[in-house]
Tab-separated table of C-alpha atoms in Angstrom:
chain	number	residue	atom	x	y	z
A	1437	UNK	CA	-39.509	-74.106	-10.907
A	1438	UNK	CA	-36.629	-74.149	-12.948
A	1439	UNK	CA	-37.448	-73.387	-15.938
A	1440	UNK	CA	-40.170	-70.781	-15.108
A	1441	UNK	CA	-38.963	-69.451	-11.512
A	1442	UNK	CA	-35.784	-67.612	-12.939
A	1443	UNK	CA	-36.223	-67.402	-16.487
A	1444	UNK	CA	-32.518	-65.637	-17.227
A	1445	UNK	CA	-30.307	-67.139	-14.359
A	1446	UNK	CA	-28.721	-70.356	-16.229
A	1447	UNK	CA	-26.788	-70.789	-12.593
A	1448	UNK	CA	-30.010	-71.432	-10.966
A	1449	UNK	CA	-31.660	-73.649	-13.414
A	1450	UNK	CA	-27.890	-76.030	-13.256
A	1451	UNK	CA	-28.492	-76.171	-9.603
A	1452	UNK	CA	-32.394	-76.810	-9.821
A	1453	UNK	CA	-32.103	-79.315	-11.660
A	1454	UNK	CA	-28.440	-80.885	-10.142
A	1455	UNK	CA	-30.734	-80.924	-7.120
A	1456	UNK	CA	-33.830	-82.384	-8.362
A	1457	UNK	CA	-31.885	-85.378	-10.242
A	1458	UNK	CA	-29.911	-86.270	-7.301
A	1459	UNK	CA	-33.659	-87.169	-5.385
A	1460	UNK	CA	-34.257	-88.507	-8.638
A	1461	UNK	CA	-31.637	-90.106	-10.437
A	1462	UNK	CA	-34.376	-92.565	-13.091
A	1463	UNK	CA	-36.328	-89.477	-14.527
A	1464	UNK	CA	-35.645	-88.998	-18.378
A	1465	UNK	CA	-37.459	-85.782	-17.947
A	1466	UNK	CA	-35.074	-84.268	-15.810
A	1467	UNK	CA	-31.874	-85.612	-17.611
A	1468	UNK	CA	-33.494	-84.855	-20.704
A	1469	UNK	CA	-34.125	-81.117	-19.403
A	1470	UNK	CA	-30.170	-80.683	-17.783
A	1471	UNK	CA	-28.741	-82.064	-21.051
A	1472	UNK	CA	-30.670	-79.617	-23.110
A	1473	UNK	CA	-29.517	-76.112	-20.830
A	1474	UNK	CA	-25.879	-77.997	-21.039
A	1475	UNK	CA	-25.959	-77.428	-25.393
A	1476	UNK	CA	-27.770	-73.933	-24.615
A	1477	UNK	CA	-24.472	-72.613	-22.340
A	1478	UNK	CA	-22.140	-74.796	-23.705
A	1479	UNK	CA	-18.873	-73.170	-25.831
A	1480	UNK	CA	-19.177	-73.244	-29.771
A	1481	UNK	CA	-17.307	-72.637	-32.745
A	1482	UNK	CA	-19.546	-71.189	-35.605
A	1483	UNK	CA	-19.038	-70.000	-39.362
A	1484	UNK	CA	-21.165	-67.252	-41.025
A	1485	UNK	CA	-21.133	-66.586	-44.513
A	1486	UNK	CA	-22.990	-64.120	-46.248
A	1487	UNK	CA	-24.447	-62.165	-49.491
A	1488	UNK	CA	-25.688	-58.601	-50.020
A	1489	UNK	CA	-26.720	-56.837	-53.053
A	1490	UNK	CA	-28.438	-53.433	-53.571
A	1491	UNK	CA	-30.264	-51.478	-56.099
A	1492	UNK	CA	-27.258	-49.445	-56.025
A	1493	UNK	CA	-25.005	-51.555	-57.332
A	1494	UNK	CA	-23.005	-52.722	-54.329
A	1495	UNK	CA	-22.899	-56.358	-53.673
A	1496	UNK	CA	-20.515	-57.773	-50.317
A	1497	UNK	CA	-19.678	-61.356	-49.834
A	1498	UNK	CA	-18.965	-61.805	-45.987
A	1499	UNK	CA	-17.440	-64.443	-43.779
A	1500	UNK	CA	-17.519	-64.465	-39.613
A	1501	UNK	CA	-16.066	-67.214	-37.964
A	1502	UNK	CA	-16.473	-67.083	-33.718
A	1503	UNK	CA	-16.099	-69.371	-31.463
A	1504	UNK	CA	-16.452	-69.321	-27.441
A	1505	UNK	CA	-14.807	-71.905	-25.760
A	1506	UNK	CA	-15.081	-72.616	-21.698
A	1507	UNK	CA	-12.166	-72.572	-19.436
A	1508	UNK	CA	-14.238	-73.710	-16.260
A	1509	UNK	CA	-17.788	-72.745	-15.165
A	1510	UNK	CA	-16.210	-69.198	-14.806
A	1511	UNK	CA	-14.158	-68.286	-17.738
A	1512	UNK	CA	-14.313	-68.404	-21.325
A	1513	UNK	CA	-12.223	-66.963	-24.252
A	1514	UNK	CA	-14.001	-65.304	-26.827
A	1515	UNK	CA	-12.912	-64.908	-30.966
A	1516	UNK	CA	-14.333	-64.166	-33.940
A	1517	UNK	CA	-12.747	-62.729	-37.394
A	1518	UNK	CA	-14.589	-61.162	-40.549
A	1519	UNK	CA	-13.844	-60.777	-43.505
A	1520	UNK	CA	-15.636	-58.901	-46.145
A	1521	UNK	CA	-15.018	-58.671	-50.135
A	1522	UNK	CA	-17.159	-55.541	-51.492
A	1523	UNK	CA	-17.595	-54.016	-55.252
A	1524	UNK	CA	-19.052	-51.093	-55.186
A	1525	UNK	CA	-19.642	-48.827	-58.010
A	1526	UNK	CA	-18.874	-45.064	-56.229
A	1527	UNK	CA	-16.906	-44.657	-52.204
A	1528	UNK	CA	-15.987	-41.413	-51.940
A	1529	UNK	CA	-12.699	-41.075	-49.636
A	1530	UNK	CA	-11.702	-38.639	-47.077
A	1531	UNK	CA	-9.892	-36.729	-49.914
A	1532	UNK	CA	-12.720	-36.058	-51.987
A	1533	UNK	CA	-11.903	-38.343	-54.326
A	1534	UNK	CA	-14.916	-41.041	-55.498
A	1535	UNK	CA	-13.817	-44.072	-57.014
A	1536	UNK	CA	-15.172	-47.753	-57.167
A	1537	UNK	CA	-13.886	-50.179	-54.492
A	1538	UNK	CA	-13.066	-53.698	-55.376
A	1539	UNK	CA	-11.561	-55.472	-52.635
A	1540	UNK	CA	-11.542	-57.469	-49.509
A	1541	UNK	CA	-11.725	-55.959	-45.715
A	1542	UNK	CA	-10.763	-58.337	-42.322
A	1543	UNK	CA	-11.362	-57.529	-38.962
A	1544	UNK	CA	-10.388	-59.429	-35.384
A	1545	UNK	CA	-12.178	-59.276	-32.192
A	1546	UNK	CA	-10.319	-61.156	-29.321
A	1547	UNK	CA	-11.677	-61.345	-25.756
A	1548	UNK	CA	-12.239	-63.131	-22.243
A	1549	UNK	CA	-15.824	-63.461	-20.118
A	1550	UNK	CA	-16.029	-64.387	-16.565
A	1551	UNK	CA	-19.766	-65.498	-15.563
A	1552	UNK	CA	-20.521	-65.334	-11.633
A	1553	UNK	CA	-22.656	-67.292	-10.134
A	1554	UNK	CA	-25.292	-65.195	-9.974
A	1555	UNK	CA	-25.687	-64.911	-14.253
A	1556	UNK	CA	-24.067	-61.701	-14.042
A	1557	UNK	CA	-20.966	-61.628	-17.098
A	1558	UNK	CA	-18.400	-59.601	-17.910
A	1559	UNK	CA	-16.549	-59.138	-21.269
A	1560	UNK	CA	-13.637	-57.084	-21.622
A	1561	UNK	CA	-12.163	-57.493	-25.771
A	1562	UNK	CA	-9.586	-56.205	-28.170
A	1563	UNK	CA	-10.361	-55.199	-31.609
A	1564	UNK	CA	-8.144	-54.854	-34.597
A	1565	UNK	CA	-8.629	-53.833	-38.009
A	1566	UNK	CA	-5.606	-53.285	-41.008
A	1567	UNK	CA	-4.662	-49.909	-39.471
A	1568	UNK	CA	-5.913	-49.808	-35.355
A	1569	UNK	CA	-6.163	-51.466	-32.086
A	1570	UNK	CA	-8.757	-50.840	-30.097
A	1571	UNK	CA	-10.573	-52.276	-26.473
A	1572	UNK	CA	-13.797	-52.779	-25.352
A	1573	UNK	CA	-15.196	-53.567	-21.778
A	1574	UNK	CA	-19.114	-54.560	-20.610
A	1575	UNK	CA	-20.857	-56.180	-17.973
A	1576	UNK	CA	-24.184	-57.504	-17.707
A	1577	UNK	CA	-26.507	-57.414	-14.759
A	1578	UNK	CA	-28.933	-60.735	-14.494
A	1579	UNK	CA	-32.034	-60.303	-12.408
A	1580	UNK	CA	-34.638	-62.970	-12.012
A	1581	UNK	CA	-36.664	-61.396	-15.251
A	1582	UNK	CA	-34.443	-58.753	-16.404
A	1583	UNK	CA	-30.813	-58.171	-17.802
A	1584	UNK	CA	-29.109	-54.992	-17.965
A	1585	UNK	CA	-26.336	-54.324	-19.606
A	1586	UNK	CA	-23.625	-51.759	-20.694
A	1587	UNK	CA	-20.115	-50.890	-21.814
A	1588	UNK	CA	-17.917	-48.997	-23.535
A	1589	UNK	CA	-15.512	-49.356	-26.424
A	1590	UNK	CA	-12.901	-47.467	-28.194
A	1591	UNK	CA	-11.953	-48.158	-32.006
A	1592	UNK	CA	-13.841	-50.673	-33.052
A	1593	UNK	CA	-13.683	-51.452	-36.720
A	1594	UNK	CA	-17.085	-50.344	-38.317
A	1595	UNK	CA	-18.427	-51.573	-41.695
A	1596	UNK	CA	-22.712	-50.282	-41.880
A	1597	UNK	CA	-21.805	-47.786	-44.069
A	1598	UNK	CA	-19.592	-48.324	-47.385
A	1599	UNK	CA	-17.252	-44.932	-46.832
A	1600	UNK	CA	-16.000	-46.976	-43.030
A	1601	UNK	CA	-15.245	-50.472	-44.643
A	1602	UNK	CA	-13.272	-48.939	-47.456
A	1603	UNK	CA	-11.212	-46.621	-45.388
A	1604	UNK	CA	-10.707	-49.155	-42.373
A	1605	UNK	CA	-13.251	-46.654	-40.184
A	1606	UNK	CA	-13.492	-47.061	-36.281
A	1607	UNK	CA	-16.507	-46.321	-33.731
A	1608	UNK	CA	-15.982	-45.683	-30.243
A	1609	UNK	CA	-18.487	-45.843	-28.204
A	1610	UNK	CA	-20.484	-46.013	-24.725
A	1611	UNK	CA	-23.900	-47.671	-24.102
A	1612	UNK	CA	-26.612	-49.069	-21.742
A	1613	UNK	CA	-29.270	-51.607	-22.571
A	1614	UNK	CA	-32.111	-53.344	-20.943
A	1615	UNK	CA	-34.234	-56.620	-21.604
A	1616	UNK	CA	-37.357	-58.244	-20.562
A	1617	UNK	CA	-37.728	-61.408	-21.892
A	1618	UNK	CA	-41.032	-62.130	-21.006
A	1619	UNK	CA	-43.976	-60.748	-19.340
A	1620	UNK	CA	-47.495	-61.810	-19.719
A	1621	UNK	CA	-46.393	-62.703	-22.925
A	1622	UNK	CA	-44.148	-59.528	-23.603
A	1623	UNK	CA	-40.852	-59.392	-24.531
A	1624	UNK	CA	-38.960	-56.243	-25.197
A	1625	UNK	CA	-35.402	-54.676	-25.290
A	1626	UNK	CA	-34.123	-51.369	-25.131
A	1627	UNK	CA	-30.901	-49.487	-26.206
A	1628	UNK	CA	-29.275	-46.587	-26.149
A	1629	UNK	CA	-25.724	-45.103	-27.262
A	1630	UNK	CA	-23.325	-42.389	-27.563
A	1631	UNK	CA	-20.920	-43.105	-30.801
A	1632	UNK	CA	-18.522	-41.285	-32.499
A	1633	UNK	CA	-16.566	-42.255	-35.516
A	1634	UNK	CA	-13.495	-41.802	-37.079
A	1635	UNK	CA	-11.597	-41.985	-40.165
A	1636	UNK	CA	-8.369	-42.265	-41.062
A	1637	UNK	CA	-6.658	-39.076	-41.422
A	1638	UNK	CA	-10.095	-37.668	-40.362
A	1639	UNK	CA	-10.747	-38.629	-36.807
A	1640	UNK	CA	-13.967	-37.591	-35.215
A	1641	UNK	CA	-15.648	-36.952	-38.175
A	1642	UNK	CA	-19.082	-37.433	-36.990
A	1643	UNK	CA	-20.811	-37.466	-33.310
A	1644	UNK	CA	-24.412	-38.995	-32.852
A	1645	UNK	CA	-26.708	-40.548	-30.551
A	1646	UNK	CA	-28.564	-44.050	-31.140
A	1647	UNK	CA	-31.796	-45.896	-29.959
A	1648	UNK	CA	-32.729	-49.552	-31.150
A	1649	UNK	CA	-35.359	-51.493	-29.294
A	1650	UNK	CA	-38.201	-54.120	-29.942
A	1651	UNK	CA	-40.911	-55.269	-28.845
A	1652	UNK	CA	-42.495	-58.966	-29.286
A	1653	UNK	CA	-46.145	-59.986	-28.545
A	1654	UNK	CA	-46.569	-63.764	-28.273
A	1655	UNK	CA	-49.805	-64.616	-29.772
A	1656	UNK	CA	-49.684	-68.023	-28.650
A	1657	UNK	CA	-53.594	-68.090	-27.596
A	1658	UNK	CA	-54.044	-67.953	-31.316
A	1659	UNK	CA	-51.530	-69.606	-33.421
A	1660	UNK	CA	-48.591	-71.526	-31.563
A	1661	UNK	CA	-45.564	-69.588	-33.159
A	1662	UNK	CA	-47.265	-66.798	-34.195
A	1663	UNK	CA	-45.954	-63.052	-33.110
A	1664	UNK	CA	-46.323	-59.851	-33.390
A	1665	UNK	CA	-43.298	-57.285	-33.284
A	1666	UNK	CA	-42.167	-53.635	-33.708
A	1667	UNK	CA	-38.796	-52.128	-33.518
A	1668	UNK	CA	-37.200	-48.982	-34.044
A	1669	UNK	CA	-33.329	-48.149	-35.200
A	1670	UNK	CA	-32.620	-44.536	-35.126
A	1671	UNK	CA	-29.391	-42.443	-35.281
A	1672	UNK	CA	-29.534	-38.778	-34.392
A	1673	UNK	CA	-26.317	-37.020	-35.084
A	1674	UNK	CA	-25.118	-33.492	-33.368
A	1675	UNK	CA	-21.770	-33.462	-35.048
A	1676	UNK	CA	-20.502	-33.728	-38.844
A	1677	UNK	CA	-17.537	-32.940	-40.017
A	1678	UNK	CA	-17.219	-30.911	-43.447
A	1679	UNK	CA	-14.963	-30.547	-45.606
A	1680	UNK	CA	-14.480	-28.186	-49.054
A	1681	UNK	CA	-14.692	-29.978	-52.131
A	1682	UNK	CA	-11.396	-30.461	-53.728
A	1683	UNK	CA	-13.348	-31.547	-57.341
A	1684	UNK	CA	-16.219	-28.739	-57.183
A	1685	UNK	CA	-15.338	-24.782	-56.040
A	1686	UNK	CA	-17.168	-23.643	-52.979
A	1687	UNK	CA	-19.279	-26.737	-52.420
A	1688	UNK	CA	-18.384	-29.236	-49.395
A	1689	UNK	CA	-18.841	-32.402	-48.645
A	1690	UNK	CA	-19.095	-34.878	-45.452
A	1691	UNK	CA	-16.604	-37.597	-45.303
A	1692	UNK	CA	-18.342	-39.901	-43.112
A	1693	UNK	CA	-21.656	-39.953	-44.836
A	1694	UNK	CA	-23.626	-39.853	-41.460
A	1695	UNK	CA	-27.280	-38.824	-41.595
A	1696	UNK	CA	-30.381	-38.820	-39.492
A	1697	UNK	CA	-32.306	-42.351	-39.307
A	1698	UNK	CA	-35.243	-43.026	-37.818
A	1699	UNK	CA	-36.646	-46.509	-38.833
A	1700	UNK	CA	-39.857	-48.006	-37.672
A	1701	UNK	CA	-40.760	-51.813	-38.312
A	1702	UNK	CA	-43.891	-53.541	-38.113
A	1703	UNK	CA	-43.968	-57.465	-38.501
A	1704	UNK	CA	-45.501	-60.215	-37.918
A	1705	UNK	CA	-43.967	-63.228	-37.152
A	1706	UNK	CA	-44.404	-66.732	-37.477
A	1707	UNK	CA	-42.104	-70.310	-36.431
A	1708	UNK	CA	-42.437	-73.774	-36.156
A	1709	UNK	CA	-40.387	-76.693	-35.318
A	1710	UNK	CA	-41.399	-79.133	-37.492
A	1711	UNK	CA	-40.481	-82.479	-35.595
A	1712	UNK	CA	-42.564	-80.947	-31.800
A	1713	UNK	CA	-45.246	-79.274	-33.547
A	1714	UNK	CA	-46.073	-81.507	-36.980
A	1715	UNK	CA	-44.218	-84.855	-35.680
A	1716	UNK	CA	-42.276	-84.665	-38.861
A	1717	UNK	CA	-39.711	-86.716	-37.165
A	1718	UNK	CA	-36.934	-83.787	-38.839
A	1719	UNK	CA	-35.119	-81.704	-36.478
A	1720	UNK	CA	-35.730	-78.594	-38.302
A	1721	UNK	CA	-37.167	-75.069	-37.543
A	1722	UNK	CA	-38.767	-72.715	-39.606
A	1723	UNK	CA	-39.375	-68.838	-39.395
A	1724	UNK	CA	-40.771	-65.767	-41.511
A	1725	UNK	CA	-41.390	-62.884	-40.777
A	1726	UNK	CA	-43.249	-59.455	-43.039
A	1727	UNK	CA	-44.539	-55.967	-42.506
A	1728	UNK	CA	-43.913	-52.669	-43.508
A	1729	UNK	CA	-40.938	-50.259	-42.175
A	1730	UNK	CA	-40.831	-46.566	-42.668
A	1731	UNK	CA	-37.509	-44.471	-42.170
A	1732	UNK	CA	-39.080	-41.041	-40.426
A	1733	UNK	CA	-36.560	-38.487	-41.629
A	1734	UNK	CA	-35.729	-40.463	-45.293
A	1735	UNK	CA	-39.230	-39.924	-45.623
A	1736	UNK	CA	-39.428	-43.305	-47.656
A	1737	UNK	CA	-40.420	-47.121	-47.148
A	1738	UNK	CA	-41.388	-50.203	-48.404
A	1739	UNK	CA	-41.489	-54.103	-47.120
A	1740	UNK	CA	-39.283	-56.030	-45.257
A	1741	UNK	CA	-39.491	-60.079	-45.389
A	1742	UNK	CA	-37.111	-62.656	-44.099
A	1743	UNK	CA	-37.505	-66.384	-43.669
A	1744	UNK	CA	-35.231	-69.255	-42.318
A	1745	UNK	CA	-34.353	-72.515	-41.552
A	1746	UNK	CA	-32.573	-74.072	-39.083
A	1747	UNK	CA	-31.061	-77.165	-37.944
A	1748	UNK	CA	-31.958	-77.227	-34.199
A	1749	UNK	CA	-31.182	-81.211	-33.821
A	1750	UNK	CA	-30.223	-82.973	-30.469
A	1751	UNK	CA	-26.265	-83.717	-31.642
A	1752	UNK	CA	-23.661	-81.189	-31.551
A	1753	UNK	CA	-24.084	-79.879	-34.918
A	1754	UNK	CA	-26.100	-76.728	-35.424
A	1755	UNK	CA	-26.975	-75.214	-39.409
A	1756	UNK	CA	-28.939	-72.789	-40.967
A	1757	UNK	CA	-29.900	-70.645	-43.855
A	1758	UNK	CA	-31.642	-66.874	-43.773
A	1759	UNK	CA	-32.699	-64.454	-46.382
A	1760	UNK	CA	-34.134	-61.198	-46.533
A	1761	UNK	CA	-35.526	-58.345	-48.532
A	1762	UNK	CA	-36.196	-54.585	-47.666
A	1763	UNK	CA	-37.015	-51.697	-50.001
A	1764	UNK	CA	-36.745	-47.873	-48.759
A	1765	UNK	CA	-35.437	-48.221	-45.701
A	1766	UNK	CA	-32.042	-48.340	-43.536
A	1767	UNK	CA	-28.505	-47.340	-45.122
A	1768	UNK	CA	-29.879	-48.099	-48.293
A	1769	UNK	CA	-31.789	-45.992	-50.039
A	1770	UNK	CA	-33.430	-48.506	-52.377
A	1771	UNK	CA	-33.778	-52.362	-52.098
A	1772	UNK	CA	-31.507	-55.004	-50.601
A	1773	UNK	CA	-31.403	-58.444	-50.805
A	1774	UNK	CA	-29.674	-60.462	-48.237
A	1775	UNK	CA	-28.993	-64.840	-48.278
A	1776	UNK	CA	-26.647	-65.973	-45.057
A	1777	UNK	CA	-26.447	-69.017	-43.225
A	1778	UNK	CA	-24.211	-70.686	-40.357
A	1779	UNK	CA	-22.868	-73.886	-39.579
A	1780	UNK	CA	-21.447	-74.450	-35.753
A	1781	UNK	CA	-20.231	-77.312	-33.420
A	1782	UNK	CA	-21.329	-77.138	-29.626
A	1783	UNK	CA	-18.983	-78.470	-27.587
């Protein structure tokens, strides 16, 4: 019961099974299963490093650290900080003026989360960038199958596009998602957003309306690990600010560099953990996914592939390593090619 029953609601699995090993103290099942949901709620402290090159020319080196760490049952405080070193051959500024960028970006998101004891949380942060403060607030509502959440934020420091991370850009921005985790063998997610983003010296430069959402098929009856997903990212702007062209007489130009996006994603998926499913006796996970993806109003695609490995052992010590490859679709107009990884303690 606990671990089907209420699929979402950690709360009610802690009690289920608080309940189950006090009438049975000498089952290694049921300590086993407790001592497993403990690592999966527990606080952490994680490091994220990262590369990313296009076929333009633009190559960032990134670093995340975050960590949540537990007060009680109720309360935990919530950090992480990037930083971000990018070279990239042609930014143009709010000025007009395009010029390579060479140089390093940081950003700091500080915050608190209450959980209730019903799963429901509530986040309320504070970001920071090199030239702005901003807040954000969100709550999520658990249900026995299905989580909704949403929020709102105000200057958040925003790096997708190349023209944000030089300039120190911000995104506020108000939103409302939904999840299913699973239903006969579904799994989907939903969400939609309101954004608009500003510039320094240039505020509300562009206005625009998002949707991102998945879906995942388990195909377990076939292949254990196999999968079959599609998602969606689009962007749909109503707002963006022009400005004359200080370099070339009666043209204009857009500082923000905001356009419509519409992608579509196709893949199928595939993971294994090598010590449960091949007795390997290695506590290590691996995962690829491929299929095509097709931006609707870039009117271009191409593949996208990614693969992993991770480190999923019993101690406190979790690791990894990811790469990935797209052509034609996204931000970037031609290829990308990503290689990340992670390293964290659970506490």
């Amino acid at each position: 019961a606990a671990s089907s029953d209420y699929p979402l609601r950690d709360v009610y699995k802690r009690q289920l099974y608080d309940r189950a090993r006090a009438l049975d103290p000498a089952s290694p099942e049921l300590r086993t299963a407790r001592a497993e949901l403990a690592r999966e709620s527990a606080g952490f402290v994680r490091l994220e490093p990262e590369f990313r090159r296009t076929s333009g020319g633009e190559k960032r080196y990134s670093a995340g650290l975050a960590a949540e760490l537990p007060f009680n049952e109720a309360w935990r405080a919530l950090a992480r900080f990037d930083t971000m070193r990018m070279d990239n051959p042609g930014v143009r500024r709010v000025g007009g003026l395009s010029a390579p960028f060479k140089g390093a970006r940081n950003r700091l998101d500080l915050g608190v989360a209450h959980l209730a004891e019903d799963g429901d949380r509530t986040e309320a942060r504070l970001f920071a960038n090199e030239r702005r403060v901003g807040a954000g607030l969100s709550h999520a509502v658990v249900g026995d199958f299905q989580r909704v959440a949403f929020g709102a934020e105000i200057g958040r420091p925003y790096w997708d596009q190349a023209e944000f991370l030089v300039q120190d850009g911000t995104r506020d921005r108000a939103f409302a998602q939904y999840e299913l985790p699973a239903f006969w063998g579904l799994a989907w997610r939903a969400r939609a957003g309101l954004n608009r983003y500003n510039l320094p010296g240039a505020s509300d430069v562009a206005r625009a309306a998002s949707f991102d959402g998945d879906v995942r098929w388990a195909l377990d009856a076939w292949a254990r690990g196999l999968a079959l997903a599609y998602s969606v990212d689009g962007e749909y702007p109503w707002k963006i600010a022009t400005r004359a062209d200080p370099f070339a007489s009666g043209e204009i130009f857009r500082p923000s560099g905001l356009r419509y996006r519409e992608i579509h994603a196709l893949l199928a998926q595939y993971a294994i953990d090598l010590a449960r499913d091949l007795d390997w006796g290695v506590p290590l996970a691996f995962d690829a996914s491929a299929g095509p993806g097709y931006d609707r109003y870039g009117r271009r695609g191409g593949p996208l592939l990614g693969a992993g490995l991770t480190w999923p052992g019993e101690s406190n010590l979790l690791a990894g390593v990811r790469t990935g490859y797209g052509r034609g679709v996204g931000r970037d107009s031609g290829d990308y090619l990503s290689v990340g990884g992670f390293v964290g303690w659970r506490m």
